[in-house]
Amino acid sequence: MDSSVLKARREKLGNALNNGEMVFIFAAEEPKGISKFLQNNNFLYLTGLYETPEAVFLCFKQKDKVYEYIYIQRNIPEMIVWDGAKIYPEEAKEISGIDNVKFLDEFEDSLQYNLSLSNKVFINTGLQNLNKPLNKQLFFASKIKERFLHLTYAEANQLMMPLRQIKDDCEIDFLSKAIEITGFGLESIFKNAKDNMYEYELEAMLFYEMRRRGLDHFGFAPIIASGVNATTLHYKKNNTLIAENELVLCDCGALFKNYSADITRTFPISTKFSKRQKDVYNEVLNVQKTIISMIKPGIGLTELNQKTGEMIGEACVRLGLIADVADYKKYYMHSVSHHLGMDTHDLGARDSILQEGMVITVEPGIYIKEENIGIRIEDDILVTKDSFKNLSFMIPKEIEELEEFRKK
Ligand code: GLY
Ligand code: MN
């Protein structure tokens, strides 16, 4: 990633700040034991540093000038044989384009003066739970709160959301790659899955194919749900034997450079959909295509949700499931879209009005427990200047295409 991309993002952040405001973005913590490291997305978005646990990005504005710093861990020579060398200041500077790179042991002492001159502090505190101990960011906030009584405090996502909900070209490239990798994984399942396999065998196919094509992590725990399991929206046990003639719902996404795909496909484990499975599938597919075709700047997620509800209500009446369209929530109980980006459920309001550069999912479904049928179809859609681009267009979803795969 070119550091000019990162500079452009930080310039937007700087423009959003008032004089006297400071922003602290903490990197992800060093993993415990020998777990794999995954960088904090806000930190990565602004610095481009993938492998710098515990680091802190600091930015503040005074007299209309923006100052930027990164604080990183110092190498301990004896640890290099275990973990490899940590990033050196010159490398951090080269990658991020930030000139002021310091060590973490200088962090707190260097803040005194600027904290006393400031009036507001933004910190990426993350999700909070009253029943859990303070995380590192909140512990830091509590320390400065005790000493600098004049400051007000806010969550940094307030500043990050307007930036991150509009994707730049580099982000679209990374997302597209994550989607492409996910497509290869799904096609490997379409080709190789058989009844009498366990759902986790399909998950293993997915991992094998996606890992060899560049997956860093899963974007989220893959949902491989056969038969009735597909009616549990976030089923992730993936430990059931797949019975003959069932449908299998696969909701998964590769994480590539911290960008998450989020794709759902539902296919028959036999070579063909049954008549009933086909009828339900076609209703979901029709809704999905209609909602995708509505996407353009100016339309709201609320409107997409309303239209989805109406269409699914009518579909459920046609399928003989309900008599009154208003009762559709028994068979469809989630939203049709969420923002997609570094987080699978990315920063962005649930009632956003779409703008060019946003990426959202479109994922209607119908879940009929009493018939062991759960169908969801999900694509990842970029909002363009006056329309949309389906970034996952290449991953088959037509009945004929899926049956063709199954016959092979
Ligand atoms: N892929 C799971 C979800 O969007 O909730
Ligand atoms: Mn989704």
Coordinates of C-alpha atoms and ligand atoms in Angstrom, one line a residue:
M1 CA 0.0 0.0 0.0
D2 CA 1.4 3.3 -1.0
S3 CA 1.9 5.7 1.9
S4 CA 0.1 8.5 -0.1
V5 CA -3.1 6.5 0.4
L6 CA -2.6 6.6 4.1
K7 CA -1.7 10.3 4.1
A8 CA -4.9 11.0 2.3
R9 CA -6.9 9.2 5.0
R10 CA -5.1 11.0 7.8
E11 CA -5.6 14.3 6.0
K12 CA -9.4 13.6 6.2
L13 CA -9.0 12.8 9.9
G14 CA -7.1 16.0 10.5
N15 CA -9.7 18.0 8.7
A16 CA -12.4 16.6 10.9
L17 CA -10.5 17.7 14.1
N18 CA -11.0 21.0 15.9
N19 CA -8.1 22.8 17.6
G20 CA -7.4 21.2 21.0
E21 CA -8.6 17.7 20.0
M22 CA -6.4 14.6 20.4
V23 CA -7.0 11.2 18.9
F24 CA -5.5 8.0 20.3
I25 CA -5.8 4.9 18.2
F26 CA -4.4 1.8 20.0
A27 CA -3.1 -1.1 17.9
A28 CA -4.2 -4.7 18.8
E29 CA -2.5 -6.2 21.8
E30 CA 0.2 -8.8 21.6
P31 CA -1.5 -12.1 21.3
K32 CA -1.3 -14.4 24.3
G33 CA 0.9 -17.5 23.9
I34 CA 1.4 -18.4 20.3
S35 CA -1.9 -17.2 18.8
K36 CA -1.9 -15.5 15.4
F37 CA -1.9 -11.7 15.5
L38 CA -4.6 -9.6 13.8
Q39 CA -4.2 -5.9 13.7
N40 CA -6.8 -3.4 15.0
N41 CA -8.6 -2.1 11.9
N42 CA -8.7 1.6 12.8
F43 CA -5.0 1.6 13.6
L44 CA -4.2 -0.2 10.3
Y45 CA -6.5 2.1 8.3
L46 CA -4.5 5.1 9.4
T47 CA -0.9 3.7 9.6
G48 CA -0.7 0.7 7.2
L49 CA 1.2 -1.2 9.9
Y50 CA 0.1 -4.9 10.0
E51 CA 2.6 -6.3 12.4
T52 CA 2.9 -3.8 15.2
P53 CA 1.1 -5.1 18.3
E54 CA 0.7 -2.6 21.3
A55 CA 1.6 0.4 19.2
V56 CA -0.3 3.7 19.5
F57 CA -1.2 6.3 16.8
L58 CA -1.6 9.8 18.1
C59 CA -2.8 12.8 16.2
F60 CA -3.8 16.2 17.5
K61 CA -4.6 19.7 16.2
Q62 CA -3.3 22.9 17.7
K63 CA -3.4 26.3 16.1
D64 CA -4.8 24.7 12.8
K65 CA -1.7 22.4 12.5
V66 CA -2.1 18.7 12.7
Y67 CA 0.6 16.6 14.5
E68 CA 1.0 12.8 14.0
Y69 CA 3.0 10.3 16.0
I70 CA 3.4 6.6 16.2
Y71 CA 4.7 4.8 19.3
I72 CA 6.1 1.3 18.8
Q73 CA 7.6 -1.5 20.9
R74 CA 11.4 -1.5 21.3
N75 CA 13.1 -4.7 20.3
I76 CA 14.4 -6.9 23.1
P77 CA 17.5 -8.6 21.6
E78 CA 16.9 -11.9 23.5
M79 CA 13.4 -12.2 22.2
I80 CA 14.3 -12.0 18.5
V81 CA 15.1 -15.7 18.3
W82 CA 11.6 -16.5 19.5
D83 CA 9.4 -14.0 17.7
G84 CA 11.6 -12.4 15.0
A85 CA 12.5 -8.8 15.1
K86 CA 9.8 -6.2 15.8
I87 CA 9.4 -3.4 13.4
Y88 CA 12.2 -0.7 13.5
P89 CA 11.3 3.0 13.5
E90 CA 12.7 3.5 10.0
E91 CA 10.4 0.8 8.6
A92 CA 7.4 2.2 10.5
K93 CA 8.2 5.6 9.0
E94 CA 8.6 4.2 5.5
I95 CA 5.4 2.3 5.5
S96 CA 3.2 4.8 7.2
G97 CA 4.7 8.0 5.9
I98 CA 4.6 9.4 9.5
D99 CA 7.9 11.0 10.4
N100 CA 7.5 11.0 14.2
V101 CA 8.0 7.4 15.3
K102 CA 8.9 6.9 18.9
F103 CA 9.1 4.1 21.4
L104 CA 6.3 3.2 23.7
D105 CA 8.4 3.7 26.8
E106 CA 8.4 7.4 25.8
F107 CA 4.6 7.5 25.3
E108 CA 3.1 8.6 28.6
D109 CA 5.8 11.1 29.5
S110 CA 5.5 12.8 26.1
L111 CA 1.7 13.4 26.6
Q112 CA 1.7 15.7 29.7
Y113 CA 2.1 19.0 27.9
N114 CA -0.3 18.3 25.0
L115 CA -3.0 16.9 27.3
S116 CA -2.9 20.0 29.4
L117 CA -3.3 22.2 26.2
S118 CA -6.2 20.1 24.8
N119 CA -9.9 20.0 25.5
K120 CA -11.1 16.8 24.0
V121 CA -9.7 13.3 23.6
F122 CA -10.9 10.6 21.2
I123 CA -9.9 7.0 22.0
N124 CA -10.7 3.7 20.1
T125 CA -12.2 2.0 23.2
G126 CA -13.9 -0.8 21.2
L127 CA -17.0 -2.7 22.3
Q128 CA -17.6 -2.5 26.1
N129 CA -19.2 -4.7 28.6
L130 CA -20.1 -3.5 32.1
N131 CA -19.4 -7.0 33.5
K132 CA -15.8 -7.2 32.2
P133 CA -12.6 -5.5 33.3
L134 CA -11.5 -2.3 31.5
N135 CA -9.5 -3.0 28.4
K136 CA -6.2 -1.3 27.8
Q137 CA -7.7 1.8 26.1
L138 CA -10.2 2.4 28.9
F139 CA -7.5 1.9 31.5
F140 CA -5.5 4.6 29.7
A141 CA -8.6 6.8 29.6
S142 CA -9.3 6.3 33.3
K143 CA -5.7 7.3 34.1
I144 CA -5.9 10.6 32.2
K145 CA -9.4 11.3 33.4
E146 CA -8.2 11.3 36.9
R147 CA -5.4 13.8 36.2
F148 CA -6.8 16.1 33.5
L149 CA -10.2 17.1 34.7
H150 CA -10.8 19.6 32.0
L151 CA -10.9 17.1 29.2
T152 CA -14.0 15.6 27.5
Y153 CA -13.9 12.1 26.0
A154 CA -15.4 10.4 23.0
E155 CA -15.1 7.1 21.1
A156 CA -12.8 7.4 18.1
N157 CA -15.3 5.6 15.9
Q158 CA -17.3 8.9 15.7
L159 CA -14.4 10.2 13.6
M160 CA -13.6 6.9 11.9
M161 CA -17.1 6.0 10.7
P162 CA -17.4 8.9 8.1
L163 CA -14.0 7.9 6.7
R164 CA -14.2 4.2 6.7
Q165 CA -17.8 3.9 5.3
I166 CA -16.5 5.3 2.0
K167 CA -14.0 3.0 0.5
D168 CA -10.9 4.3 -1.4
D169 CA -9.6 2.4 -4.5
C170 CA -7.0 0.5 -2.4
E171 CA -9.8 -0.8 -0.1
I172 CA -11.9 -1.9 -3.1
D173 CA -9.0 -3.8 -4.5
F174 CA -8.4 -5.6 -1.2
L175 CA -12.1 -6.3 -0.8
S176 CA -12.3 -7.6 -4.4
K177 CA -9.4 -10.0 -3.7
A178 CA -11.1 -11.2 -0.5
I179 CA -14.2 -11.9 -2.5
E180 CA -12.3 -13.6 -5.3
I181 CA -10.6 -15.9 -2.8
T182 CA -14.0 -16.7 -1.1
G183 CA -15.4 -17.6 -4.6
F184 CA -12.7 -20.2 -5.1
G185 CA -13.5 -21.6 -1.7
L186 CA -17.2 -21.9 -2.4
E187 CA -16.7 -23.4 -5.8
S188 CA -14.5 -26.0 -4.3
I189 CA -17.4 -26.9 -2.0
F190 CA -19.9 -26.9 -4.9
K191 CA -17.6 -29.4 -6.7
N192 CA -16.6 -31.7 -3.9
A193 CA -19.3 -31.8 -1.2
K194 CA -21.3 -35.0 -0.9
D195 CA -24.1 -36.3 1.4
N196 CA -22.8 -38.2 4.3
M197 CA -20.0 -35.8 4.8
Y198 CA -19.9 -33.7 8.0
E199 CA -20.4 -30.0 7.6
Y200 CA -16.9 -29.4 8.9
E201 CA -15.5 -31.4 6.0
L202 CA -16.9 -28.6 3.8
E203 CA -15.4 -26.0 6.1
A204 CA -12.0 -27.8 5.7
M205 CA -12.4 -27.6 1.8
L206 CA -13.1 -23.9 2.2
F207 CA -10.1 -23.3 4.3
Y208 CA -7.8 -25.3 2.1
E209 CA -8.8 -23.6 -1.0
M210 CA -9.0 -20.1 0.4
R211 CA -5.7 -20.4 2.4
R212 CA -3.7 -21.5 -0.7
R213 CA -5.2 -18.5 -2.6
G214 CA -4.2 -15.9 0.0
L215 CA -6.6 -15.9 2.9
D216 CA -5.0 -14.5 6.1
H217 CA -7.8 -15.4 8.5
F218 CA -11.5 -16.1 8.1
G219 CA -13.4 -12.8 8.2
F220 CA -15.8 -14.6 10.6
A221 CA -16.5 -18.1 11.7
P222 CA -17.9 -19.8 8.5
I223 CA -21.5 -21.0 8.7
I224 CA -21.8 -24.4 7.0
A225 CA -25.4 -25.3 7.8
S226 CA -27.3 -28.3 6.3
G227 CA -31.0 -28.8 6.5
V228 CA -32.7 -27.4 9.5
N229 CA -29.3 -26.0 10.8
A230 CA -29.6 -23.3 8.1
T231 CA -32.6 -21.8 10.0
T232 CA -30.3 -20.8 12.9
L233 CA -29.0 -17.6 11.5
H234 CA -25.5 -17.6 13.0
Y235 CA -25.1 -21.4 13.3
K236 CA -21.4 -22.2 13.5
K237 CA -21.0 -25.6 15.1
N238 CA -20.6 -27.1 11.6
N239 CA -20.6 -30.6 13.1
T240 CA -23.7 -32.3 11.6
L241 CA -23.7 -35.1 9.0
I242 CA -25.3 -33.8 5.8
A243 CA -28.3 -36.0 4.9
E244 CA -29.4 -36.9 1.4
N245 CA -31.3 -34.3 -0.5
E246 CA -30.7 -31.5 2.0
L247 CA -29.8 -27.9 1.1
V248 CA -26.5 -26.6 2.5
L249 CA -26.2 -22.9 3.3
C250 CA -22.6 -21.6 3.3
D251 CA -22.0 -18.1 4.7
C252 CA -18.3 -17.3 4.7
G253 CA -15.7 -14.7 3.9
A254 CA -12.0 -14.7 3.5
L255 CA -10.0 -11.9 5.2
F256 CA -7.4 -10.5 2.9
K257 CA -5.2 -7.8 4.3
N258 CA -7.8 -7.3 7.0
Y259 CA -10.7 -6.8 4.5
S260 CA -13.5 -9.2 4.9
A261 CA -15.7 -10.8 2.2
D262 CA -19.2 -11.9 3.2
I263 CA -20.9 -14.2 0.8
T264 CA -23.7 -16.7 1.2
R265 CA -24.7 -19.4 -1.2
T266 CA -27.2 -22.2 -0.7
F267 CA -27.0 -25.4 -2.8
P268 CA -28.4 -28.9 -3.0
I269 CA -26.2 -31.7 -1.7
S270 CA -27.8 -33.9 -4.4
T271 CA -27.4 -33.1 -8.1
K272 CA -30.7 -31.1 -8.2
F273 CA -33.0 -28.9 -6.2
S274 CA -36.3 -30.5 -5.3
K275 CA -39.4 -28.7 -6.7
R276 CA -40.1 -27.2 -3.3
Q277 CA -36.5 -26.2 -2.7
K278 CA -36.4 -24.6 -6.1
D279 CA -39.6 -22.6 -5.5
V280 CA -38.3 -21.2 -2.2
Y281 CA -34.8 -20.5 -3.8
N282 CA -36.3 -18.6 -6.7
E283 CA -38.3 -16.4 -4.4
V284 CA -35.2 -15.5 -2.4
L285 CA -33.1 -15.0 -5.6
N286 CA -35.8 -12.7 -7.1
V287 CA -35.9 -10.6 -3.9
Q288 CA -32.1 -10.4 -3.9
K289 CA -31.8 -9.3 -7.5
T290 CA -34.5 -6.7 -7.1
I291 CA -32.9 -5.2 -4.0
I292 CA -29.5 -5.1 -5.8
S293 CA -31.0 -3.4 -8.8
M294 CA -32.3 -0.6 -6.5
I295 CA -28.8 0.3 -5.2
K296 CA -27.6 3.8 -6.1
P297 CA -26.5 6.9 -4.2
G298 CA -29.4 8.5 -2.4
I299 CA -31.3 5.4 -1.5
G300 CA -31.5 4.4 2.2
L301 CA -30.8 1.1 3.8
T302 CA -34.2 1.6 5.5
E303 CA -35.9 1.6 2.1
L304 CA -34.1 -1.5 1.0
N305 CA -35.2 -3.2 4.2
Q306 CA -38.8 -2.1 3.7
K307 CA -38.9 -3.4 0.1
T308 CA -37.3 -6.7 1.2
G309 CA -40.0 -7.2 3.9
E310 CA -42.8 -6.5 1.4
M311 CA -41.4 -8.9 -1.2
I312 CA -40.7 -11.6 1.3
G313 CA -44.2 -11.2 2.7
E314 CA -45.7 -11.7 -0.8
A315 CA -43.3 -14.7 -1.5
C316 CA -44.3 -16.4 1.8
V317 CA -48.0 -16.1 0.8
R318 CA -47.2 -17.6 -2.6
L319 CA -45.3 -20.4 -0.9
G320 CA -48.4 -21.1 1.3
L321 CA -46.5 -20.3 4.5
I322 CA -48.6 -17.4 5.7
A323 CA -52.0 -15.9 4.8
D324 CA -51.2 -12.3 5.7
V325 CA -48.1 -10.7 4.3
A326 CA -47.5 -8.8 7.6
D327 CA -46.6 -12.2 9.2
Y328 CA -43.4 -12.7 7.2
K329 CA -41.1 -12.2 10.2
K330 CA -41.7 -15.8 11.2
Y331 CA -39.7 -16.8 8.1
Y332 CA -37.3 -13.8 7.7
M333 CA -36.0 -12.0 10.7
H334 CA -32.8 -10.0 9.9
S335 CA -31.8 -7.0 7.9
V336 CA -31.0 -7.2 4.2
S337 CA -27.8 -5.2 4.3
H338 CA -24.9 -4.1 6.4
H339 CA -21.7 -2.2 5.5
L340 CA -18.8 -4.3 4.6
G341 CA -15.1 -3.5 4.8
M342 CA -12.3 -4.3 7.3
D343 CA -15.0 -5.5 9.8
T344 CA -17.5 -7.9 8.3
H345 CA -20.2 -5.8 10.0
D346 CA -18.3 -2.6 9.1
L347 CA -18.6 0.9 10.5
G348 CA -21.6 2.6 9.0
A349 CA -25.1 3.4 10.2
R350 CA -27.9 0.9 10.0
D351 CA -30.0 3.5 8.3
S352 CA -27.3 5.0 6.0
I353 CA -28.3 6.8 2.9
L354 CA -26.1 5.2 0.3
Q355 CA -23.2 7.2 -1.2
E356 CA -20.7 6.4 -3.9
G357 CA -17.9 4.3 -2.5
M358 CA -19.9 2.5 0.2
V359 CA -19.9 -1.3 0.1
I360 CA -22.9 -3.2 1.4
T361 CA -24.1 -6.8 1.5
V362 CA -27.5 -7.8 0.1
E363 CA -28.6 -10.9 1.8
P364 CA -32.3 -11.8 2.0
G365 CA -33.4 -15.2 3.1
I366 CA -36.3 -17.5 3.9
Y367 CA -36.0 -19.9 6.8
I368 CA -38.7 -22.7 7.1
K369 CA -37.9 -24.8 10.2
E370 CA -40.8 -27.2 9.7
E371 CA -39.5 -28.1 6.2
N372 CA -35.7 -28.2 7.1
I373 CA -35.2 -25.4 4.6
G374 CA -33.0 -22.4 5.2
I375 CA -32.0 -20.3 2.2
R376 CA -30.0 -17.1 2.1
I377 CA -28.2 -15.6 -0.9
E378 CA -25.7 -12.8 -0.2
D379 CA -23.5 -10.7 -2.5
D380 CA -21.2 -7.8 -1.8
I381 CA -22.1 -4.6 -3.7
L382 CA -20.2 -1.4 -4.3
V383 CA -22.2 1.8 -4.7
T384 CA -21.0 3.6 -7.8
K385 CA -21.5 7.2 -9.1
D386 CA -25.1 6.5 -10.2
S387 CA -25.6 2.8 -9.8
F388 CA -23.8 -0.2 -8.3
K389 CA -21.2 -2.9 -9.1
N390 CA -21.7 -6.4 -7.8
L391 CA -18.2 -7.3 -6.6
S392 CA -19.2 -11.0 -6.2
F393 CA -20.9 -11.4 -9.6
M394 CA -18.6 -14.3 -10.5
I395 CA -19.7 -16.6 -7.7
P396 CA -22.5 -18.7 -9.2
K397 CA -26.0 -18.4 -7.7
E398 CA -28.4 -19.3 -10.6
I399 CA -30.1 -22.7 -10.1
E400 CA -28.7 -24.0 -13.4
E401 CA -25.2 -23.0 -12.6
L402 CA -25.3 -24.6 -9.2
E403 CA -26.8 -27.8 -10.6
E404 CA -24.2 -27.9 -13.3
F405 CA -21.5 -27.9 -10.6
R406 CA -23.2 -30.6 -8.6
K407 CA -23.5 -32.9 -11.7
K408 CA -19.7 -32.7 -12.1
Ligands
GLY1 N1 -22.2 -13.2 7.6 C1 -22.9 -13.1 8.8 C2 -23.7 -11.9 8.9 O1 -23.7 -11.0 8.1 O2 -24.3 -11.7 9.9
MN2 MN -23.6 -10.6 6.0

